[in-house]
PDB file of C-alpha atoms and ligand atoms in Angstrom:
ATOM      1  CA  UNK A 187     -26.927  -9.763  -8.433  1.00 45.00           C
ATOM      2  CA  UNK A 188     -26.300  -6.673 -10.611  1.00 47.00           C
ATOM      3  CA  UNK A 189     -22.906  -5.908 -12.096  1.00 44.00           C
ATOM      4  CA  UNK A 190     -22.361  -3.161  -9.559  1.00 47.00           C
ATOM      5  CA  UNK A 191     -23.190  -5.480  -6.666  1.00 58.00           C
ATOM      6  CA  UNK A 192     -20.323  -7.784  -7.642  1.00 90.00           C
ATOM      7  CA  UNK A 193     -17.048  -7.405  -5.794  1.00 98.00           C
ATOM      8  CA  UNK A 194     -13.986  -5.591  -7.090  1.00 98.00           C
ATOM      9  CA  UNK A 195     -10.398  -5.902  -5.854  1.00 98.00           C
ATOM     10  CA  UNK A 196      -7.076  -4.243  -6.673  1.00 98.00           C
ATOM     11  CA  UNK A 197      -3.638  -4.853  -5.222  1.00 98.00           C
ATOM     12  CA  UNK A 198      -0.231  -3.303  -5.905  1.00 98.00           C
ATOM     13  CA  UNK A 199       3.358  -4.178  -5.102  1.00 97.00           C
ATOM     14  CA  UNK A 200       4.966  -0.785  -5.619  1.00 95.00           C
ATOM     15  CA  UNK A 201       5.923   1.591  -8.401  1.00 92.00           C
ATOM     16  CA  UNK A 202       9.648   1.247  -8.542  1.00 75.00           C
ATOM     17  CA  UNK A 203      12.382   1.714  -9.200  1.00 69.00           C
ATOM     18  CA  UNK A 204      12.359  -1.673 -10.967  1.00 79.00           C
ATOM     19  CA  UNK A 205      15.520  -0.990 -13.018  1.00 72.00           C
ATOM     20  CA  UNK A 206      16.854  -4.426 -12.052  1.00 77.00           C
ATOM     21  CA  UNK A 207      13.933  -6.132 -13.820  1.00 82.00           C
ATOM     22  CA  UNK A 208      15.381  -6.583 -17.283  1.00 80.00           C
ATOM     23  CA  UNK A 209      13.854  -9.872 -18.429  1.00 83.00           C
ATOM     24  CA  UNK A 210      10.731 -11.979 -18.174  1.00 85.00           C
ATOM     25  CA  UNK A 211      12.087 -14.284 -15.484  1.00 84.00           C
ATOM     26  CA  UNK A 212      12.904 -11.322 -13.201  1.00 83.00           C
ATOM     27  CA  UNK A 213       9.435  -9.881 -13.845  1.00 90.00           C
ATOM     28  CA  UNK A 214       7.773 -13.247 -13.086  1.00 92.00           C
ATOM     29  CA  UNK A 215       8.645 -12.912  -9.406  1.00 91.00           C
ATOM     30  CA  UNK A 216       6.419  -9.827  -9.130  1.00 94.00           C
ATOM     31  CA  UNK A 217       3.709 -10.944 -11.561  1.00 95.00           C
ATOM     32  CA  UNK A 218       3.300 -14.382  -9.961  1.00 96.00           C
ATOM     33  CA  UNK A 219       3.301 -12.849  -6.480  1.00 96.00           C
ATOM     34  CA  UNK A 220       0.586 -10.356  -7.431  1.00 97.00           C
ATOM     35  CA  UNK A 221      -1.536 -13.037  -9.122  1.00 98.00           C
ATOM     36  CA  UNK A 222      -1.430 -15.330  -6.090  1.00 98.00           C
ATOM     37  CA  UNK A 223      -2.644 -12.515  -3.834  1.00 98.00           C
ATOM     38  CA  UNK A 224      -5.457 -11.492  -6.193  1.00 98.00           C
ATOM     39  CA  UNK A 225      -6.687 -15.100  -6.325  1.00 98.00           C
ATOM     40  CA  UNK A 226      -6.712 -15.309  -2.515  1.00 98.00           C
ATOM     41  CA  UNK A 227      -8.682 -12.065  -2.428  1.00 98.00           C
ATOM     42  CA  UNK A 228     -11.116 -13.394  -5.031  1.00 98.00           C
ATOM     43  CA  UNK A 229     -11.751 -16.496  -2.910  1.00 98.00           C
ATOM     44  CA  UNK A 230     -12.527 -14.343   0.115  1.00 98.00           C
ATOM     45  CA  UNK A 231     -14.754 -11.759  -1.583  1.00 98.00           C
ATOM     46  CA  UNK A 232     -16.712 -14.330  -3.598  1.00 97.00           C
ATOM     47  CA  UNK A 233     -17.429 -16.203  -0.356  1.00 97.00           C
ATOM     48  CA  UNK A 234     -18.890 -13.009   1.128  1.00 97.00           C
ATOM     49  CA  UNK A 235     -15.910 -11.728   3.134  1.00 98.00           C
ATOM     50  CA  UNK A 236     -15.902  -8.044   3.993  1.00 98.00           C
ATOM     51  CA  UNK A 237     -13.748  -5.581   2.061  1.00 98.00           C
ATOM     52  CA  UNK A 238     -11.921  -4.794   5.318  1.00 98.00           C
ATOM     53  CA  UNK A 239     -10.978  -8.427   6.048  1.00 98.00           C
ATOM     54  CA  UNK A 240      -9.976  -8.915   2.420  1.00 98.00           C
ATOM     55  CA  UNK A 241      -7.647  -5.908   2.148  1.00 98.00           C
ATOM     56  CA  UNK A 242      -6.048  -6.857   5.472  1.00 98.00           C
ATOM     57  CA  UNK A 243      -5.469 -10.441   4.283  1.00 98.00           C
ATOM     58  CA  UNK A 244      -4.140  -9.341   0.872  1.00 98.00           C
ATOM     59  CA  UNK A 245      -1.809  -6.790   2.461  1.00 98.00           C
ATOM     60  CA  UNK A 246      -0.521  -9.413   4.924  1.00 98.00           C
ATOM     61  CA  UNK A 247       0.226 -11.807   2.035  1.00 98.00           C
ATOM     62  CA  UNK A 248       2.142  -9.064   0.226  1.00 98.00           C
ATOM     63  CA  UNK A 249       4.017  -8.301   3.454  1.00 98.00           C
ATOM     64  CA  UNK A 250       4.983 -11.989   3.653  1.00 98.00           C
ATOM     65  CA  UNK A 251       6.370 -12.012   0.093  1.00 97.00           C
ATOM     66  CA  UNK A 252      10.044 -10.929   0.203  1.00 96.00           C
ATOM     67  CA  UNK A 253       9.805  -9.513  -3.334  1.00 94.00           C
ATOM     68  CA  UNK A 254       7.926  -6.490  -2.009  1.00 95.00           C
ATOM     69  CA  UNK A 255       8.953  -3.574   0.215  1.00 96.00           C
ATOM     70  CA  UNK A 256       6.798  -4.247   3.284  1.00 98.00           C
ATOM     71  CA  UNK A 257       6.992  -6.730   6.161  1.00 98.00           C
ATOM     72  CA  UNK A 258       9.577  -9.319   5.047  1.00 98.00           C
ATOM     73  CA  UNK A 259      11.491  -7.554   2.280  1.00 96.00           C
ATOM     74  CA  UNK A 260      11.347  -4.088   3.861  1.00 97.00           C
ATOM     75  CA  UNK A 261      14.143  -1.732   2.860  1.00 96.00           C
ATOM     76  CA  UNK A 262      16.651  -0.488   5.451  1.00 97.00           C
ATOM     77  CA  UNK A 263      17.008   2.954   7.033  1.00 97.00           C
ATOM     78  CA  UNK A 264      20.207   5.026   7.410  1.00 95.00           C
ATOM     79  CA  UNK A 265      21.405   2.730  10.199  1.00 97.00           C
ATOM     80  CA  UNK A 266      20.641  -0.442   8.235  1.00 97.00           C
ATOM     81  CA  UNK A 267      17.569  -1.168  10.376  1.00 98.00           C
ATOM     82  CA  UNK A 268      13.900  -1.814   9.614  1.00 98.00           C
ATOM     83  CA  UNK A 269      11.186   0.776  10.379  1.00 98.00           C
ATOM     84  CA  UNK A 270       7.770  -0.016   8.885  1.00 98.00           C
ATOM     85  CA  UNK A 271       4.528   1.963   8.442  1.00 98.00           C
ATOM     86  CA  UNK A 272       1.001   0.657   7.702  1.00 98.00           C
ATOM     87  CA  UNK A 273      -2.628   1.766   7.699  1.00 99.00           C
ATOM     88  CA  UNK A 274      -6.103   0.354   7.074  1.00 99.00           C
ATOM     89  CA  UNK A 275      -9.421   2.178   6.551  1.00 99.00           C
ATOM     90  CA  UNK A 276     -13.093   1.168   6.451  1.00 98.00           C
ATOM     91  CA  UNK A 277     -15.162   3.091   3.893  1.00 98.00           C
ATOM     92  CA  UNK A 278     -18.451   2.418   5.685  1.00 98.00           C
ATOM     93  CA  UNK A 279     -17.530   4.186   8.918  1.00 98.00           C
ATOM     94  CA  UNK A 280     -14.320   6.142   8.109  1.00 98.00           C
ATOM     95  CA  UNK A 281     -12.712   4.184  10.950  1.00 98.00           C
ATOM     96  CA  UNK A 282      -8.982   3.813  10.411  1.00 99.00           C
ATOM     97  CA  UNK A 283      -5.935   2.446  12.197  1.00 98.00           C
ATOM     98  CA  UNK A 284      -2.263   3.085  11.509  1.00 99.00           C
ATOM     99  CA  UNK A 285       1.217   2.404  12.869  1.00 98.00           C
ATOM    100  CA  UNK A 286       4.544   4.051  12.050  1.00 98.00           C
ATOM    101  CA  UNK A 287       8.169   3.279  12.819  1.00 98.00           C
ATOM    102  CA  UNK A 288       7.544  -0.309  13.928  1.00 98.00           C
ATOM    103  CA  UNK A 289       9.983  -3.237  13.815  1.00 98.00           C
ATOM    104  CA  UNK A 290      10.047  -6.904  14.866  1.00 98.00           C
ATOM    105  CA  UNK A 291       6.511  -7.270  13.474  1.00 98.00           C
ATOM    106  CA  UNK A 292       5.882  -9.607  10.525  1.00 98.00           C
ATOM    107  CA  UNK A 293       2.566  -8.008   9.578  1.00 98.00           C
ATOM    108  CA  UNK A 294       2.266  -4.312  10.494  1.00 98.00           C
ATOM    109  CA  UNK A 295      -1.104  -4.219   8.701  1.00 98.00           C
ATOM    110  CA  UNK A 296      -2.559  -6.559  11.351  1.00 98.00           C
ATOM    111  CA  UNK A 297      -1.282  -4.240  14.084  1.00 98.00           C
ATOM    112  CA  UNK A 298      -2.890  -1.275  12.275  1.00 98.00           C
ATOM    113  CA  UNK A 299      -6.208  -3.170  12.256  1.00 98.00           C
ATOM    114  CA  UNK A 300      -5.927  -3.682  16.017  1.00 98.00           C
ATOM    115  CA  UNK A 301      -5.285   0.055  16.508  1.00 98.00           C
ATOM    116  CA  UNK A 302      -8.488   0.705  14.562  1.00 98.00           C
ATOM    117  CA  UNK A 303     -10.562  -1.871  16.413  1.00 98.00           C
ATOM    118  CA  UNK A 304      -9.188  -1.849  19.936  1.00 98.00           C
ATOM    119  CA  UNK A 305      -8.190   1.754  20.675  1.00 98.00           C
ATOM    120  CA  UNK A 306      -9.816   5.168  20.576  1.00 98.00           C
ATOM    121  CA  UNK A 307      -6.858   6.401  18.509  1.00 98.00           C
ATOM    122  CA  UNK A 308      -5.972   6.296  14.829  1.00 98.00           C
ATOM    123  CA  UNK A 309      -2.144   6.328  14.680  1.00 98.00           C
ATOM    124  CA  UNK A 310       0.415   4.847  17.083  1.00 98.00           C
ATOM    125  CA  UNK A 311       4.154   5.270  16.510  1.00 98.00           C
ATOM    126  CA  UNK A 312       7.455   3.600  17.405  1.00 98.00           C
ATOM    127  CA  UNK A 313       7.725   2.551  21.082  1.00 98.00           C
ATOM    128  CA  UNK A 314       4.024   3.200  21.729  1.00 98.00           C
ATOM    129  CA  UNK A 315       3.009   1.035  18.797  1.00 98.00           C
ATOM    130  CA  UNK A 316       5.390  -1.716  19.930  1.00 98.00           C
ATOM    131  CA  UNK A 317       3.997  -1.546  23.463  1.00 98.00           C
ATOM    132  CA  UNK A 318       0.476  -1.870  22.062  1.00 98.00           C
ATOM    133  CA  UNK A 319       1.560  -4.858  19.921  1.00 98.00           C
ATOM    134  CA  UNK A 320       2.789  -6.595  23.057  1.00 98.00           C
ATOM    135  CA  UNK A 321      -0.471  -5.817  24.876  1.00 97.00           C
ATOM    136  CA  UNK A 322      -2.393  -7.305  21.931  1.00 95.00           C
ATOM    137  CA  UNK A 323      -0.299 -10.474  22.060  1.00 97.00           C
ATOM    138  CA  UNK A 324       0.999  -9.925  18.534  1.00 95.00           C
ATOM    139  CA  UNK A 325       4.042 -12.163  18.190  1.00 91.00           C
ATOM    140  CA  UNK A 326       7.371 -10.427  17.708  1.00 94.00           C
ATOM    141  CA  UNK A 327       9.855 -11.763  15.175  1.00 97.00           C
ATOM    142  CA  UNK A 328      13.578 -11.065  14.936  1.00 96.00           C
ATOM    143  CA  UNK A 329      14.204  -8.272  12.434  1.00 93.00           C
ATOM    144  CA  UNK A 330      16.807 -10.617  10.891  1.00 95.00           C
ATOM    145  CA  UNK A 331      13.867 -12.713   9.709  1.00 96.00           C
ATOM    146  CA  UNK A 332      12.458  -9.666   7.860  1.00 98.00           C
ATOM    147  CA  UNK A 333      15.735  -8.460   6.303  1.00 98.00           C
ATOM    148  CA  UNK A 334      16.382  -9.992   2.871  1.00 96.00           C
ATOM    149  CA  UNK A 335      19.650 -10.257   0.897  1.00 95.00           C
ATOM    150  CA  UNK A 336      18.090  -7.860  -1.663  1.00 92.00           C
ATOM    151  CA  UNK A 337      17.453  -5.235   1.025  1.00 94.00           C
ATOM    152  CA  UNK A 338      21.063  -5.520   2.241  1.00 95.00           C
ATOM    153  CA  UNK A 339      22.402  -5.262  -1.335  1.00 92.00           C
ATOM    154  CA  UNK A 340      20.264  -2.180  -1.984  1.00 91.00           C
ATOM    155  CA  UNK A 341      21.401  -0.569   1.255  1.00 94.00           C
ATOM    156  CA  UNK A 342      25.055  -1.162   0.331  1.00 93.00           C
ATOM    157  CA  UNK A 343      24.482   0.199  -3.191  1.00 90.00           C
ATOM    158  CA  UNK A 344      22.747   3.241  -1.696  1.00 90.00           C
ATOM    159  CA  UNK A 345      25.729   3.877   0.581  1.00 90.00           C
ATOM    160  CA  UNK A 346      28.175   3.510  -2.317  1.00 91.00           C
ATOM    161  CA  UNK A 347      26.111   5.951  -4.417  1.00 87.00           C
ATOM    162  CA  UNK A 348      26.083   8.462  -1.532  1.00 77.00           C
ATOM    163  CA  UNK A 349      22.321   8.571  -1.354  1.00 69.00           C
ATOM    164  CA  UNK A 350      21.322   8.632  -5.009  1.00 71.00           C
ATOM    165  CA  UNK A 351      18.243   6.769  -6.235  1.00 67.00           C
ATOM    166  CA  UNK A 352      16.959   5.282  -2.992  1.00 72.00           C
ATOM    167  CA  UNK A 353      14.610   2.341  -3.476  1.00 75.00           C
ATOM    168  CA  UNK A 354      11.060   3.112  -2.441  1.00 81.00           C
ATOM    169  CA  UNK A 355       7.897   1.137  -2.768  1.00 87.00           C
ATOM    170  CA  UNK A 356       4.850   0.019  -0.916  1.00 95.00           C
ATOM    171  CA  UNK A 357       2.218  -2.663  -1.038  1.00 98.00           C
ATOM    172  CA  UNK A 358      -1.494  -2.052  -0.931  1.00 98.00           C
ATOM    173  CA  UNK A 359      -4.982  -3.413  -1.485  1.00 98.00           C
ATOM    174  CA  UNK A 360      -8.378  -1.842  -2.099  1.00 99.00           C
ATOM    175  CA  UNK A 361     -11.700  -3.660  -2.349  1.00 98.00           C
ATOM    176  CA  UNK A 362     -15.428  -3.245  -2.748  1.00 98.00           C
ATOM    177  CA  UNK A 363     -17.286  -6.195  -1.260  1.00 98.00           C
ATOM    178  CA  UNK A 364     -20.621  -7.676  -2.388  1.00 98.00           C
ATOM    179  CA  UNK A 365     -22.418  -5.477   0.156  1.00 97.00           C
ATOM    180  CA  UNK A 366     -21.036  -2.330  -1.507  1.00 97.00           C
ATOM    181  CA  UNK A 367     -18.550  -1.390   1.207  1.00 98.00           C
ATOM    182  CA  UNK A 368     -15.079  -0.113   0.342  1.00 98.00           C
ATOM    183  CA  UNK A 369     -11.813  -0.580   2.272  1.00 99.00           C
ATOM    184  CA  UNK A 370      -8.135   0.228   1.738  1.00 99.00           C
ATOM    185  CA  UNK A 371      -4.822  -0.966   3.200  1.00 99.00           C
ATOM    186  CA  UNK A 372      -1.235   0.224   2.635  1.00 98.00           C
ATOM    187  CA  UNK A 373       2.023  -1.036   4.156  1.00 98.00           C
ATOM    188  CA  UNK A 374       5.700  -0.225   3.568  1.00 98.00           C
ATOM    189  CA  UNK A 375       9.301  -0.377   4.721  1.00 98.00           C
ATOM    190  CA  UNK A 376       9.674   3.193   3.414  1.00 97.00           C
ATOM    191  CA  UNK A 377      12.778   4.312   1.501  1.00 95.00           C
ATOM    192  CA  UNK A 378      16.290   2.869   1.569  1.00 95.00           C
ATOM    193  CA  UNK A 379      18.566   5.050   3.706  1.00 95.00           C
ATOM    194  CA  UNK A 380      15.728   7.115   5.176  1.00 96.00           C
ATOM    195  CA  UNK A 381      16.465   9.025   8.361  1.00 96.00           C
ATOM    196  CA  UNK A 382      15.609   7.285  11.591  1.00 98.00           C
ATOM    197  CA  UNK A 383      12.091   8.408  12.518  1.00 98.00           C
ATOM    198  CA  UNK A 384      11.081   9.403   8.974  1.00 98.00           C
ATOM    199  CA  UNK A 385       7.434   8.562   8.283  1.00 98.00           C
ATOM    200  CA  UNK A 386       6.043   8.472   4.751  1.00 98.00           C
ATOM    201  CA  UNK A 387       2.556   8.722   3.301  1.00 98.00           C
ATOM    202  CA  UNK A 388       1.495   5.101   3.839  1.00 98.00           C
ATOM    203  CA  UNK A 389       0.102   5.493   7.393  1.00 98.00           C
ATOM    204  CA  UNK A 390      -1.309   8.975   6.754  1.00 98.00           C
ATOM    205  CA  UNK A 391      -5.051   8.928   6.060  1.00 98.00           C
ATOM    206  CA  UNK A 392      -5.755  10.994   2.957  1.00 98.00           C
ATOM    207  CA  UNK A 393      -2.171  10.770   1.671  1.00 98.00           C
ATOM    208  CA  UNK A 394      -1.229   7.100   1.133  1.00 98.00           C
ATOM    209  CA  UNK A 395      -4.528   5.483   2.073  1.00 98.00           C
ATOM    210  CA  UNK A 396      -8.206   6.409   2.008  1.00 99.00           C
ATOM    211  CA  UNK A 397     -11.628   4.724   1.901  1.00 99.00           C
ATOM    212  CA  UNK A 398     -15.092   6.271   1.932  1.00 98.00           C
ATOM    213  CA  UNK A 399     -18.214   4.610   0.556  1.00 98.00           C
ATOM    214  CA  UNK A 400     -19.257   8.045  -0.741  1.00 98.00           C
ATOM    215  CA  UNK A 401     -16.322   8.109  -3.164  1.00 98.00           C
ATOM    216  CA  UNK A 402     -13.620   5.440  -3.421  1.00 98.00           C
ATOM    217  CA  UNK A 403     -10.833   3.399  -1.859  1.00 99.00           C
ATOM    218  CA  UNK A 404      -7.227   4.387  -2.639  1.00 99.00           C
ATOM    219  CA  UNK A 405      -3.791   2.944  -1.888  1.00 98.00           C
ATOM    220  CA  UNK A 406      -0.693   4.859  -3.004  1.00 98.00           C
ATOM    221  CA  UNK A 407       2.922   3.898  -3.618  1.00 97.00           C
ATOM    222  CA  UNK A 408       5.964   6.022  -4.277  1.00 96.00           C
ATOM    223  CA  UNK A 409       8.066   8.753  -2.695  1.00 95.00           C
ATOM    224  CA  UNK A 410       5.874   9.531   0.281  1.00 97.00           C
ATOM    225  CA  UNK A 411       6.852  13.172   0.669  1.00 97.00           C
ATOM    226  CA  UNK A 412       5.380  13.902  -2.793  1.00 96.00           C
ATOM    227  CA  UNK A 413       2.077  12.230  -1.872  1.00 98.00           C
ATOM    228  CA  UNK A 414       1.728  13.933   1.512  1.00 98.00           C
ATOM    229  CA  UNK A 415       2.234  17.410   0.022  1.00 98.00           C
ATOM    230  CA  UNK A 416      -0.838  17.097  -2.194  1.00 98.00           C
ATOM    231  CA  UNK A 417      -2.838  14.774   0.109  1.00 98.00           C
ATOM    232  CA  UNK A 418      -3.018  12.430  -2.846  1.00 98.00           C
ATOM    233  CA  UNK A 419      -5.539   9.780  -1.781  1.00 98.00           C
ATOM    234  CA  UNK A 420      -8.101  12.307  -0.587  1.00 98.00           C
ATOM    235  CA  UNK A 421      -7.544  14.473  -3.672  1.00 98.00           C
ATOM    236  CA  UNK A 422      -8.721  11.522  -5.793  1.00 98.00           C
ATOM    237  CA  UNK A 423     -11.682  10.898  -3.472  1.00 98.00           C
ATOM    238  CA  UNK A 424     -12.668  14.579  -3.649  1.00 98.00           C
ATOM    239  CA  UNK A 425     -12.742  14.480  -7.458  1.00 98.00           C
ATOM    240  CA  UNK A 426     -15.254  11.635  -7.219  1.00 98.00           C
ATOM    241  CA  UNK A 427     -17.381  12.939  -4.349  1.00 98.00           C
ATOM    242  CA  UNK A 428     -17.511  16.621  -5.273  1.00 98.00           C
ATOM    243  CA  UNK A 429     -16.945  16.660  -9.055  1.00 98.00           C
ATOM    244  CA  UNK A 430     -18.822  13.448  -9.886  1.00 98.00           C
ATOM    245  CA  UNK A 431     -15.882  11.802 -11.675  1.00 98.00           C
ATOM    246  CA  UNK A 432     -15.449   8.046 -12.021  1.00 98.00           C
ATOM    247  CA  UNK A 433     -12.373   6.108 -10.832  1.00 98.00           C
ATOM    248  CA  UNK A 434     -10.509   6.541 -14.128  1.00 98.00           C
ATOM    249  CA  UNK A 435     -11.085  10.309 -14.398  1.00 98.00           C
ATOM    250  CA  UNK A 436     -10.281  11.007 -10.759  1.00 98.00           C
ATOM    251  CA  UNK A 437      -7.145   8.866 -10.872  1.00 98.00           C
ATOM    252  CA  UNK A 438      -5.869  10.722 -13.939  1.00 98.00           C
ATOM    253  CA  UNK A 439      -6.669  14.079 -12.317  1.00 98.00           C
ATOM    254  CA  UNK A 440      -4.806  13.037  -9.157  1.00 98.00           C
ATOM    255  CA  UNK A 441      -1.756  11.790 -11.056  1.00 98.00           C
ATOM    256  CA  UNK A 442      -1.633  14.995 -13.132  1.00 98.00           C
ATOM    257  CA  UNK A 443      -1.668  17.031  -9.935  1.00 98.00           C
ATOM    258  CA  UNK A 444       1.091  14.848  -8.464  1.00 98.00           C
ATOM    259  CA  UNK A 445       3.180  15.328 -11.596  1.00 98.00           C
ATOM    260  CA  UNK A 446       2.619  19.080 -11.884  1.00 98.00           C
ATOM    261  CA  UNK A 447       2.786  20.174  -8.252  1.00 98.00           C
ATOM    262  CA  UNK A 448       5.476  17.879  -6.796  1.00 97.00           C
ATOM    263  CA  UNK A 449       7.082  16.131  -9.802  1.00 97.00           C
ATOM    264  CA  UNK A 450       6.003  13.142  -7.740  1.00 95.00           C
ATOM    265  CA  UNK A 451       7.255   9.623  -8.296  1.00 94.00           C
ATOM    266  CA  UNK A 452       4.831   6.777  -7.737  1.00 96.00           C
ATOM    267  CA  UNK A 453       1.344   5.557  -8.447  1.00 97.00           C
ATOM    268  CA  UNK A 454      -2.099   4.691  -7.096  1.00 98.00           C
ATOM    269  CA  UNK A 455      -4.789   2.035  -7.278  1.00 98.00           C
ATOM    270  CA  UNK A 456      -8.420   3.130  -6.961  1.00 98.00           C
ATOM    271  CA  UNK A 457     -11.847   1.468  -6.772  1.00 98.00           C
ATOM    272  CA  UNK A 458     -14.794   3.841  -6.835  1.00 98.00           C
ATOM    273  CA  UNK A 459     -18.164   3.407  -5.091  1.00 98.00           C
ATOM    274  CA  UNK A 460     -19.548   1.682  -8.223  1.00 97.00           C
ATOM    275  CA  UNK A 461     -16.741  -0.891  -8.172  1.00 98.00           C
ATOM    276  CA  UNK A 462     -14.877   0.567 -11.157  1.00 98.00           C
ATOM    277  CA  UNK A 463     -11.094   0.005 -11.036  1.00 98.00           C
ATOM    278  CA  UNK A 464      -8.341   2.393 -12.114  1.00 98.00           C
ATOM    279  CA  UNK A 465      -4.604   2.783 -11.666  1.00 98.00           C
ATOM    280  CA  UNK A 466      -1.937   5.207 -12.857  1.00 98.00           C
ATOM    281  CA  UNK A 467       1.718   5.945 -12.149  1.00 97.00           C
ATOM    282  CA  UNK A 468       4.387   8.487 -13.010  1.00 96.00           C
ATOM    283  CA  UNK A 469       7.225   5.956 -12.772  1.00 94.00           C
ATOM    284  CA  UNK A 470       8.253   3.535 -15.526  1.00 91.00           C
ATOM    285  CA  UNK A 471       6.492   0.606 -13.873  1.00 92.00           C
ATOM    286  CA  UNK A 472       3.998  -0.355 -11.220  1.00 95.00           C
ATOM    287  CA  UNK A 473       3.041  -3.918 -10.392  1.00 96.00           C
ATOM    288  CA  UNK A 474      -0.690  -4.308  -9.847  1.00 97.00           C
ATOM    289  CA  UNK A 475      -3.474  -6.840 -10.205  1.00 98.00           C
ATOM    290  CA  UNK A 476      -7.237  -6.487 -10.170  1.00 98.00           C
ATOM    291  CA  UNK A 477     -10.697  -7.971 -10.600  1.00 98.00           C
ATOM    292  CA  UNK A 478     -13.453  -5.594 -11.713  1.00 98.00           C
ATOM    293  CA  UNK A 479     -17.068  -6.558 -10.946  1.00 98.00           C
ATOM    294  CA  UNK A 480     -16.137 -10.190 -10.330  1.00 97.00           C
ATOM    295  CA  UNK A 481     -14.556 -10.576 -13.794  1.00 97.00           C
ATOM    296  CA  UNK A 482     -11.246 -11.968 -15.002  1.00 97.00           C
ATOM    297  CA  UNK A 483      -8.010 -11.457 -13.066  1.00 98.00           C
ATOM    298  CA  UNK A 484      -5.837  -8.781 -14.698  1.00 98.00           C
ATOM    299  CA  UNK A 485      -2.142  -8.292 -13.916  1.00 97.00           C
ATOM    300  CA  UNK A 486      -0.031  -5.380 -15.136  1.00 95.00           C
ATOM    301  CA  UNK A 487       3.688  -4.789 -14.636  1.00 92.00           C
TER     302      UNK A 487
HETATM  303  N1  LIG B   2       5.258   5.468  -0.050  1.00 95.97           N
HETATM  304  C1  LIG B   2       6.049   4.901   0.948  1.00 95.97           C
HETATM  305  C2  LIG B   2       6.926   5.841   1.631  1.00 95.97           C
HETATM  306  O1  LIG B   2       7.279   6.884   1.095  1.00 95.97           O
HETATM  307  O2  LIG B   2       7.316   5.565   2.725  1.00 95.97           O
END
């Protein structure tokens, strides 16, 4: 097997704000969580799993971890309720599935996969997405099981601050499997205090998620409005497909554009069609983990 035929995997758990992380023990929660997910992804990809199955599984694990803003651990909207968005994309076919404004679902990424596989549509929202979940037999959970004490504390702090510094964040995974196919997945609870019905970049193909074997797989995290305005994920893919850049160059070019055009807050993870990994962020921190070409696990926070 050549180096480029080996698998690559990247995951992220958001790009802030992580102002509350002031010591190593607080950071360990995020670092250990990211490492556990990368190792699960390694086990799958090294056994020959597809990139699509792997990013779905990694995203579901991150959704299950209450440290991260997706699934259990989602932040709360202006009414103190959960509304989640998620999307998944297959780089071999450009097939994609997405859901927005869902609740009572432990793993929105699995519902997004069903939209991709079992409907002729790409994006289902709110009541329609919930109706589809029921038709698929996806178990509903009480939202109380998804709301964490941290999410409640952040919501109360947001209310006291009259809307300053809302917490945002996302989880995501991108992979290139041993067959050379790319896939991407992104899932989020959005932003603390967001308006009811607000949808961010995570379920929008080309903004918060993208995968195309001709270029790269991208998952974004941050203030979604900034990412949608410059169609961030596809901007990075276009630098690779049309300008011949590698993952590192295209990621830097994308982040520079985000910074200059929208003063955007957030970051991205990227694997290009050769399996090269890159990440960048405009915030103080982003938690991410990766394996390039089947090598050592790397974690950065
Ligand atoms: N990037 C997640 C959101 O803005 O909803």
